[in-house]
Short mmCIF file of C-alpha atoms in Angstrom, two decimals:
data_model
loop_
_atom_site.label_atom_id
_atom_site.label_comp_id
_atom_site.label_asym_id
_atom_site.label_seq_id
_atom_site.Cartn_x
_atom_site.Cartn_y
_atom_site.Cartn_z
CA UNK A 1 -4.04 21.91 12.36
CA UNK A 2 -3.52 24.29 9.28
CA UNK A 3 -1.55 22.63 6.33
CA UNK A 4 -0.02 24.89 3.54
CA UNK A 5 2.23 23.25 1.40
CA UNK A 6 4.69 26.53 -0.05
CA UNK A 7 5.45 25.86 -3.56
CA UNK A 8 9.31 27.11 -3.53
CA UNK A 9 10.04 30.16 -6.34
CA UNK A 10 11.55 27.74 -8.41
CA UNK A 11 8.64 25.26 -8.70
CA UNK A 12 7.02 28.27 -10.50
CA UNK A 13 8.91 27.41 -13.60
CA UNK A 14 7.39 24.45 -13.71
CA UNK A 15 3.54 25.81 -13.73
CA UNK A 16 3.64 25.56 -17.59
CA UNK A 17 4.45 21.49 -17.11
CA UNK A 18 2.31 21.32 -14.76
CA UNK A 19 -1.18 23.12 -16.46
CA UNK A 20 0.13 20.79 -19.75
CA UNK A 21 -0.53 17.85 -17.50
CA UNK A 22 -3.53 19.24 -16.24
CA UNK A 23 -4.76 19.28 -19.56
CA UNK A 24 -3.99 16.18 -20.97
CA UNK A 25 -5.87 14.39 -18.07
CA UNK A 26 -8.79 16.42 -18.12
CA UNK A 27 -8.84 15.59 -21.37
CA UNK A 28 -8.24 11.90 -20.99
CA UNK A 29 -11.15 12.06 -17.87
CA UNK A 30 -13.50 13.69 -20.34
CA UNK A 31 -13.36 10.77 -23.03
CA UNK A 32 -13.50 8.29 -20.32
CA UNK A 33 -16.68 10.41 -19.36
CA UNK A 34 -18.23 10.68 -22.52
CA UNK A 35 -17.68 6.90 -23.44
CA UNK A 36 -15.17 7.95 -25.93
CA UNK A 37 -12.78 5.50 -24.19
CA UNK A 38 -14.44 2.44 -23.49
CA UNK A 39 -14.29 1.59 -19.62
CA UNK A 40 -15.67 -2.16 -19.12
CA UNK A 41 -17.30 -3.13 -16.51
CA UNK A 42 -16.89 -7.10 -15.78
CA UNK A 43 -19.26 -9.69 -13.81
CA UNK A 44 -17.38 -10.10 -11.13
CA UNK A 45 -17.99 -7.47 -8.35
CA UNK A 46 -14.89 -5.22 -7.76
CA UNK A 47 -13.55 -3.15 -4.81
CA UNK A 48 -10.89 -1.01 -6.23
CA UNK A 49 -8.09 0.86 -3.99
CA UNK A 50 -6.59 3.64 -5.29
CA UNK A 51 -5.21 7.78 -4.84
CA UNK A 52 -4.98 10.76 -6.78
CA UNK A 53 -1.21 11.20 -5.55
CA UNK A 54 2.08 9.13 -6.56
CA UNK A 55 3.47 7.81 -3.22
CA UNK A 56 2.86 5.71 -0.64
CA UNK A 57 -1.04 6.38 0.58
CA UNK A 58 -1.10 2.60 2.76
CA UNK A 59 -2.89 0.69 -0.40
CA UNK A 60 -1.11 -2.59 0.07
CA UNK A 61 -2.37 -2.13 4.10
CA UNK A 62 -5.82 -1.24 3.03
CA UNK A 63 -6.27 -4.06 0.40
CA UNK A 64 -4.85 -6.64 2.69
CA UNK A 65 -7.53 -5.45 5.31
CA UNK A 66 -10.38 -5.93 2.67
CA UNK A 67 -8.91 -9.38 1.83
CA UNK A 68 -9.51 -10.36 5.67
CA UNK A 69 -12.62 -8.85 6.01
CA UNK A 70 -13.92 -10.30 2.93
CA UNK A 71 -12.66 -13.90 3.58
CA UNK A 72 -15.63 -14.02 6.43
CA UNK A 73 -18.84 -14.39 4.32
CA UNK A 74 -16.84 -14.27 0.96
CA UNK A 75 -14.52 -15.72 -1.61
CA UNK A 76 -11.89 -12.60 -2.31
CA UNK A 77 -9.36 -12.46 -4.63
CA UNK A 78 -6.80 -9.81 -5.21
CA UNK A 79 -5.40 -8.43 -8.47
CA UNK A 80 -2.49 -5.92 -9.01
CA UNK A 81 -0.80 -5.23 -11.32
CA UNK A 82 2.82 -6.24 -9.95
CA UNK A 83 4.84 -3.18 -9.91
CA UNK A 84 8.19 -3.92 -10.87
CA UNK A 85 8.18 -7.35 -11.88
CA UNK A 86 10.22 -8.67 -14.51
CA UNK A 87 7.03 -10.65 -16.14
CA UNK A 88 3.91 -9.85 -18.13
CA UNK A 89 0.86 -10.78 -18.24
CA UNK A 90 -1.59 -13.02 -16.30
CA UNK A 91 0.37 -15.04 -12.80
CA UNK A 92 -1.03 -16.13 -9.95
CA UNK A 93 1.56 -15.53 -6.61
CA UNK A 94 2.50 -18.27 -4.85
CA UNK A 95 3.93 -18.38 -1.00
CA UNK A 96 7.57 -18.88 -2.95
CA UNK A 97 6.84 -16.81 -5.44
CA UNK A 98 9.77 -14.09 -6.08
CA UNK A 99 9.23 -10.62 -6.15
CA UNK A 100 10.79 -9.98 -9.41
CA UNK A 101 8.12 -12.20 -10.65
CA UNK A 102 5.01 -10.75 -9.13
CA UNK A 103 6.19 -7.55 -7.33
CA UNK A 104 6.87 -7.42 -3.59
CA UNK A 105 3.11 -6.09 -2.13
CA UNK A 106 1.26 -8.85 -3.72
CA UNK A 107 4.09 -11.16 -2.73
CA UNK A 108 3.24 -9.30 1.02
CA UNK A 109 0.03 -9.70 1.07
CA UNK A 110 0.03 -13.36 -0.39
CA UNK A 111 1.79 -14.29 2.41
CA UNK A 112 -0.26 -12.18 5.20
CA UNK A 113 -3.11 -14.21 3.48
CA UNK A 114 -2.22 -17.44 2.05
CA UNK A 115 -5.12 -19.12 1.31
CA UNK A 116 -6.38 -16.28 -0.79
CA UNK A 117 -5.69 -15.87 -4.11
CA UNK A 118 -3.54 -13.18 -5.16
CA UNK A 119 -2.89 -13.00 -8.85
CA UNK A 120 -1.23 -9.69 -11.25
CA UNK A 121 -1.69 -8.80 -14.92
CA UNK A 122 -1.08 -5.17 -16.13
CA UNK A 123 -4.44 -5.24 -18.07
CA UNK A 124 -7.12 -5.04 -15.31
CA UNK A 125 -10.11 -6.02 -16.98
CA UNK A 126 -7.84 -9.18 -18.42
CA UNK A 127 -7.04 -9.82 -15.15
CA UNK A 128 -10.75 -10.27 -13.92
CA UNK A 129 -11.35 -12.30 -16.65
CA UNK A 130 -8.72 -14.90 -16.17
CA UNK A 131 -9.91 -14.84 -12.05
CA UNK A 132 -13.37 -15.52 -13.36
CA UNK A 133 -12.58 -18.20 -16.12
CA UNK A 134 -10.24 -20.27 -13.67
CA UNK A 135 -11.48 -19.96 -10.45
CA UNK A 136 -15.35 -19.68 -10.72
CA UNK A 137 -15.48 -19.47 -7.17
CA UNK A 138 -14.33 -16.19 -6.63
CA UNK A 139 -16.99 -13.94 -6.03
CA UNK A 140 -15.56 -10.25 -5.55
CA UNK A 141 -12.13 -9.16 -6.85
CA UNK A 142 -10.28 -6.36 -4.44
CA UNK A 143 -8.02 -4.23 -7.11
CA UNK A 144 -5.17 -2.64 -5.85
CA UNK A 145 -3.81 1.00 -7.23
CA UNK A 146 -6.66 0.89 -9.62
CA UNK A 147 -8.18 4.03 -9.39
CA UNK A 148 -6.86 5.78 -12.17
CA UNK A 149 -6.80 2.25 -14.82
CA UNK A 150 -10.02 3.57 -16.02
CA UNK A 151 -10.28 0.80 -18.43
CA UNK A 152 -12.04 -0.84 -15.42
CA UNK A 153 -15.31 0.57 -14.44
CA UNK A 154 -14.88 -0.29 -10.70
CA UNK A 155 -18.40 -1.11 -8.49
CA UNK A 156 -16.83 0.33 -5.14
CA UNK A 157 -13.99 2.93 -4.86
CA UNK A 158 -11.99 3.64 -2.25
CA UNK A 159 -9.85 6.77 -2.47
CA UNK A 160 -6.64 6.84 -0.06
CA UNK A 161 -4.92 10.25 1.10
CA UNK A 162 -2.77 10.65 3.56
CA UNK A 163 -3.36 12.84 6.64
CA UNK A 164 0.33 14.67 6.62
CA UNK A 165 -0.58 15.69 2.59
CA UNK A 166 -4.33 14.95 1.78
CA UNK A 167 -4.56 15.38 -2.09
CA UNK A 168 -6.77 18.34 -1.67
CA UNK A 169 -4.06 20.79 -0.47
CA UNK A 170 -1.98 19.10 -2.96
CA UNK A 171 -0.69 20.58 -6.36
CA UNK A 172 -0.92 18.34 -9.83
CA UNK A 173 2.54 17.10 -11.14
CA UNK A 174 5.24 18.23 -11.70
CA UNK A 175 4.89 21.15 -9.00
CA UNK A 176 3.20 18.88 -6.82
CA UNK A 177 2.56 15.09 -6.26
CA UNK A 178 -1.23 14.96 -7.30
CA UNK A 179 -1.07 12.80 -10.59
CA UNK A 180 -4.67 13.71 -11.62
CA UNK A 181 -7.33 16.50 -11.02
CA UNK A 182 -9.28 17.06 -7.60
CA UNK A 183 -12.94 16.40 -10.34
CA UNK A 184 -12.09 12.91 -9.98
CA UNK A 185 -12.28 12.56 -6.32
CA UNK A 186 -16.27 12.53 -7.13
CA UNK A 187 -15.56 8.95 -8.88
CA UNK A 188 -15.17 7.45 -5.28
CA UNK A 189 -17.29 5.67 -3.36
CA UNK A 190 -15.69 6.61 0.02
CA UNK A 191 -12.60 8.61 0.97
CA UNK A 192 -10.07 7.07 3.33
CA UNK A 193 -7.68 9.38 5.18
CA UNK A 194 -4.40 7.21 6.21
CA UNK A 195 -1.54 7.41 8.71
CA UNK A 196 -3.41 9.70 10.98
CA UNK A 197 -2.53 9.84 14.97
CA UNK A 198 -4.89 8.08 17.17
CA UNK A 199 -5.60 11.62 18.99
CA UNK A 200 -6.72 13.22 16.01
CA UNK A 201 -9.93 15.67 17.50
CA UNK A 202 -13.08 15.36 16.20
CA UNK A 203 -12.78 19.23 15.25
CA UNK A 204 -9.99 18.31 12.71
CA UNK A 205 -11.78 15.22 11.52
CA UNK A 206 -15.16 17.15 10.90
CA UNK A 207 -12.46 19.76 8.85
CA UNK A 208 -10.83 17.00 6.92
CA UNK A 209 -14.57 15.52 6.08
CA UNK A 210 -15.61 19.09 4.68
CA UNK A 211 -12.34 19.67 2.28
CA UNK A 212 -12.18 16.41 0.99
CA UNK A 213 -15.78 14.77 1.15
CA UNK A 214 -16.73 17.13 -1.94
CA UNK A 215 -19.28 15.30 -3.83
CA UNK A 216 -20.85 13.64 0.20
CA UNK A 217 -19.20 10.78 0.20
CA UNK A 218 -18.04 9.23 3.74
CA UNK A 219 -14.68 10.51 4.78
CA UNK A 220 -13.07 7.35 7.17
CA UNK A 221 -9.68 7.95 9.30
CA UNK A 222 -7.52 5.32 9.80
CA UNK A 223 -3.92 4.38 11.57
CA UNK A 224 -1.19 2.42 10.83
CA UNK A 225 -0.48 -0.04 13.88
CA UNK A 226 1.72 -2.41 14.44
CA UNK A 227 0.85 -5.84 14.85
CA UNK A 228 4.31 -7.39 15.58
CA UNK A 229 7.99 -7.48 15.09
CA UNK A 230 9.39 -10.74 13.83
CA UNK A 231 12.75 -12.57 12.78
CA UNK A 232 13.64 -12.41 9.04
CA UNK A 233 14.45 -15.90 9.41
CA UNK A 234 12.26 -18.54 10.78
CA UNK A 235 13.02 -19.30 14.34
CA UNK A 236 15.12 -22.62 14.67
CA UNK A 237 15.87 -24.53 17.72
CA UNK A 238 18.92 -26.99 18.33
CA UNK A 239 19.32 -30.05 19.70
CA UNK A 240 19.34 -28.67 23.28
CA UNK A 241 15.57 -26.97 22.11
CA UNK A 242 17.71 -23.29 22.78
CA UNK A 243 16.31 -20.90 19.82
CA UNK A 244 18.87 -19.83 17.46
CA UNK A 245 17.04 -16.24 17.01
CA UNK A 246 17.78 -13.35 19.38
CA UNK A 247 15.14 -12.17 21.84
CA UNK A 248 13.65 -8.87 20.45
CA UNK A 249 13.34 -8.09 24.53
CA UNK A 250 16.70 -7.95 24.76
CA UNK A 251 17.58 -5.86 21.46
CA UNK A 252 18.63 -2.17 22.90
CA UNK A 253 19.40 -0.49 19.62
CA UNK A 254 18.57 -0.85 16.25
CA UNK A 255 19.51 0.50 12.49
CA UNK A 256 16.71 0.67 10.63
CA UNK A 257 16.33 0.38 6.20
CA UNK A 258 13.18 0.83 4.16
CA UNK A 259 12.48 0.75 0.68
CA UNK A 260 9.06 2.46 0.42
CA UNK A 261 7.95 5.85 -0.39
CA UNK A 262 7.43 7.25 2.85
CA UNK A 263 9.87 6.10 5.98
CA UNK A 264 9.59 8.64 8.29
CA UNK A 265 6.65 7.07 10.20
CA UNK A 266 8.31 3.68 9.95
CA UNK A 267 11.50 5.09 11.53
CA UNK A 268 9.22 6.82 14.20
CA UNK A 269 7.37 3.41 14.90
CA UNK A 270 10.94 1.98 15.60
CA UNK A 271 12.24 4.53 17.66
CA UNK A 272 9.60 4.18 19.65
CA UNK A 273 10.37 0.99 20.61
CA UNK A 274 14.16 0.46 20.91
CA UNK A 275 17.43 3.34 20.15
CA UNK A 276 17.78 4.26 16.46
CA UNK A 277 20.82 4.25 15.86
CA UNK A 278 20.83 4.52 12.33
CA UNK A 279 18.57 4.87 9.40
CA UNK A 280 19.16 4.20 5.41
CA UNK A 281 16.56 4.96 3.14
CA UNK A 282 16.36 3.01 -0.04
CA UNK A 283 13.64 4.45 -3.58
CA UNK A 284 10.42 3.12 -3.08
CA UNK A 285 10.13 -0.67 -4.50
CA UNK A 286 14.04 -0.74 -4.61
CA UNK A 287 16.55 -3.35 -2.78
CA UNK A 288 20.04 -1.99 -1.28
CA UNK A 289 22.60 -1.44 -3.67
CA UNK A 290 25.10 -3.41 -3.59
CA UNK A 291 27.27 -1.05 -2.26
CA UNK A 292 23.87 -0.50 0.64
CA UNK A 293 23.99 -4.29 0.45
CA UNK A 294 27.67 -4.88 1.26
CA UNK A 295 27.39 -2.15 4.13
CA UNK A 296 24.10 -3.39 6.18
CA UNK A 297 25.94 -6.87 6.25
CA UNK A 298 29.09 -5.44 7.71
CA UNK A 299 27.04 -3.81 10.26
CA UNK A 300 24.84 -7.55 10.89
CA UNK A 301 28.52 -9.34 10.87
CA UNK A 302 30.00 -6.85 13.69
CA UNK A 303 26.73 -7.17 15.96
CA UNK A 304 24.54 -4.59 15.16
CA UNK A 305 20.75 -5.84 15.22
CA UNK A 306 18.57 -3.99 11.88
CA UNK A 307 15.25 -3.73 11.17
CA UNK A 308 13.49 -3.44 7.85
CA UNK A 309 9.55 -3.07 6.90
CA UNK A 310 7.30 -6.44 6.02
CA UNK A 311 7.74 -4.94 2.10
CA UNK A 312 11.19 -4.62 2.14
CA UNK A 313 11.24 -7.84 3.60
CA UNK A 314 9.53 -9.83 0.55
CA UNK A 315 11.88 -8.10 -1.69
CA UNK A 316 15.07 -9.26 0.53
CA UNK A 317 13.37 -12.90 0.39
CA UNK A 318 14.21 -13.28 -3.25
CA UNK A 319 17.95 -12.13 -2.71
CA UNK A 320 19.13 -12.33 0.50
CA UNK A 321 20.64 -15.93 1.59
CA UNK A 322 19.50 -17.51 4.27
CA UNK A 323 23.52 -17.88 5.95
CA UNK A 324 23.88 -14.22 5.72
CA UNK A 325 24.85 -12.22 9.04
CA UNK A 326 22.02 -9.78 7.74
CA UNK A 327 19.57 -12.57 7.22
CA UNK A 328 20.26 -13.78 10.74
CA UNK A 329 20.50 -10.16 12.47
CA UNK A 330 17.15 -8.83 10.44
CA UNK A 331 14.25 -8.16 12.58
CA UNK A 332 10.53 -7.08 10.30
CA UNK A 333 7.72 -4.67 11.68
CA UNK A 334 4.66 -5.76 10.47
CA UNK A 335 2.01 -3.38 10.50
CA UNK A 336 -1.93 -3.64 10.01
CA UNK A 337 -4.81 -1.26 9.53
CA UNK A 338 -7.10 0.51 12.04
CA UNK A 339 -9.87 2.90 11.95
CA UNK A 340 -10.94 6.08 14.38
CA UNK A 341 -14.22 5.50 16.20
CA UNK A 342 -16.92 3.14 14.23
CA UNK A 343 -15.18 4.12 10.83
CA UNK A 344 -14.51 0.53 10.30
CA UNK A 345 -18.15 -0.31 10.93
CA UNK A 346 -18.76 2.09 8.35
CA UNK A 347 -16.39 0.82 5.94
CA UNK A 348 -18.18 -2.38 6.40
CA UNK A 349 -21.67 -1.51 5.85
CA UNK A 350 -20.80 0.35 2.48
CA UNK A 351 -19.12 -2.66 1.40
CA UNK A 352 -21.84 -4.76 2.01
CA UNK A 353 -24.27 -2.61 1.03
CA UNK A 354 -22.70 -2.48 -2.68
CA UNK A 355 -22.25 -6.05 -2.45
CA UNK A 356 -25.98 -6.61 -1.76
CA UNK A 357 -27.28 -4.40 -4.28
CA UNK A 358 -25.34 -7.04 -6.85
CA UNK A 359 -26.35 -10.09 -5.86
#
């Protein structure tokens, strides 16, 4: 399948803004390069997660898979840098943690592993540091959206891009979404292509692997599945042992809300499943308005049964009472990662393989 993104005549203009961008992080790639900027590397072994576009790529999905594969024969932690959150510096998330105080996708994927530690600081290599000094039992840190904090010299990079606009036929900011130049893709270790369908052909695949596999690295494809639909609420059951939650079975139509930076294949994941009758689409990382707020609980109060994603559910969990119609009519998708063919196998090995060769 051909993909040619048409830069409308009035994203010309902005070709001056966008080669001045170009420039400055060639420039800033170059000192990084030369040792000009000082990259550390720490002693802990890293696994960083990253893109070369803004926008949702699946990180949080992919770094929550590495925490569970890890977890086997290791002792993982995760470190982001908690975007949004009203605090600085070093914190370690808790289950009860609130999202303005760590950021919703490590709050996310605290909870989808709770007896890992998850833990965000801005400053990366400060970060490690504090994992290392407190909990000596850590042995590999998974970074999340790390691939362009260069102050970090990562030991394994994974570079996301998505299948609907891989970064290669993508144009650098501001005409585009690509926040830094295609040289960099060389930096990565492997190159993960996400949200593709699980009939991609192996003809596409082997085109994919030649555009964006520059430098020989391994290109992987991966899916987004889901892996179940739950009650915002916990499930409570009365006296009589009857459930107070509503049967998902028995839900016909749904409205649907997100927060994140690409919907459109959440909404399709829905619709696949039950009548949409509805969808709202919040910024990425944002909550309702109030005015969004006041509406999706008019709609809970009158009947209607919604549906949000597991991200915009963390954020609702620091704001949203628990004797709200909303809270009580809220249903969450959670979603988890898969790979095409033996790609995961071959995630595997090169992660091992790096981990091995630092023993």
């Amino acid at each position: 399948m051909a993909r040619h993104f048409h830069i409308s005549w009035y994203r010309y203009l902005l070709s001056p803004l966008a080669w001045l961008y170009g420039s400055v992080v060639v420039l800033r790639g170059w000192l990084y390069d030369k040792g000009i900027l000082r990259s550390t590397l720490v002693d802990l072994p890293t696994i960083g997660v990253g893109n070369l576009s803004v926008g949702g790529t699946g990180k949080s999905p992919m770094a929550i898979y590495l925490l569970q594969f890890l977890r086997t024969a290791k002792h993982p932690a995760l470190l982001s840098r908690g975007y949004r959150r009203k605090t600085v510096g070093y914190r370690e998330v808790e289950l009860d943690s609130l999202p303005s105080e760590v950021g919703d996708e490590p709050l996310m994927a605290k909870r989808a592993c709770p007896s890992e530690l998850v833990a965000v600081c801005e400053r990366r290599v400060d970060g490690c540091q504090k994992i290392a000094a407190l909990h000596p039992e850590v042995d590999v840190v998974v970074l999340d959206d790390a691939y362009q904090h260069r102050a970090l010299r990562l030991g394994f990079s994974l570079l996301l891009t998505t299948y609907v606009r891989p970064h290669c036929h993508d144009a650098l900011l501001p005409v585009g979404r690509r926040r830094d130049t295609l040289l960099q893709a060389k930096r990565a270790n492997a190159v993960v292509v996400t949200g593709c369908p699980a009939t991609l052909s192996e003809a596409e695949r082997t085109v994919l692997s030649g555009e964006l596999g520059q430098s020989g690295q391994p290109v992987l494809f991966t899916t987004l599945q889901v892996s179940g639909i739950e009650p915002f609420l916990p499930v409570k059951l009365g006296e009589d042992g009857d459930s107070s939650a509503q049967d998902w079975a028995e839900v016909q139509g749904v409205f649907a809300f997100a927060g994140i930076a690409n919907p459109a294949p959440f909404f399709a994941q829905v619709e696949e499943r039950k009548r949409l009758l509805g969808t709202l689409v919040m910024g990425d990382h944002r909550l309702p308005t109030a005015r969004q707020m006041a509406y999706l609980e008019r709609m809970a109060r009158e009947g209607r049964t919604l549906i949000t994603t597991e991200k915009d559910a963390a954020r609702l969990s620091g704001c949203l009472p628990s004797g709200s119609w909303l809270a009580k009519r809220l249903w969450v998708m959670r979603v988890e990662l898969g790979f095409l063919g033996a790609d995961g196998e071959c995630l595997k090995s090169l992660i091992n393989g790096y981990l091995e060769s630092v023993r």
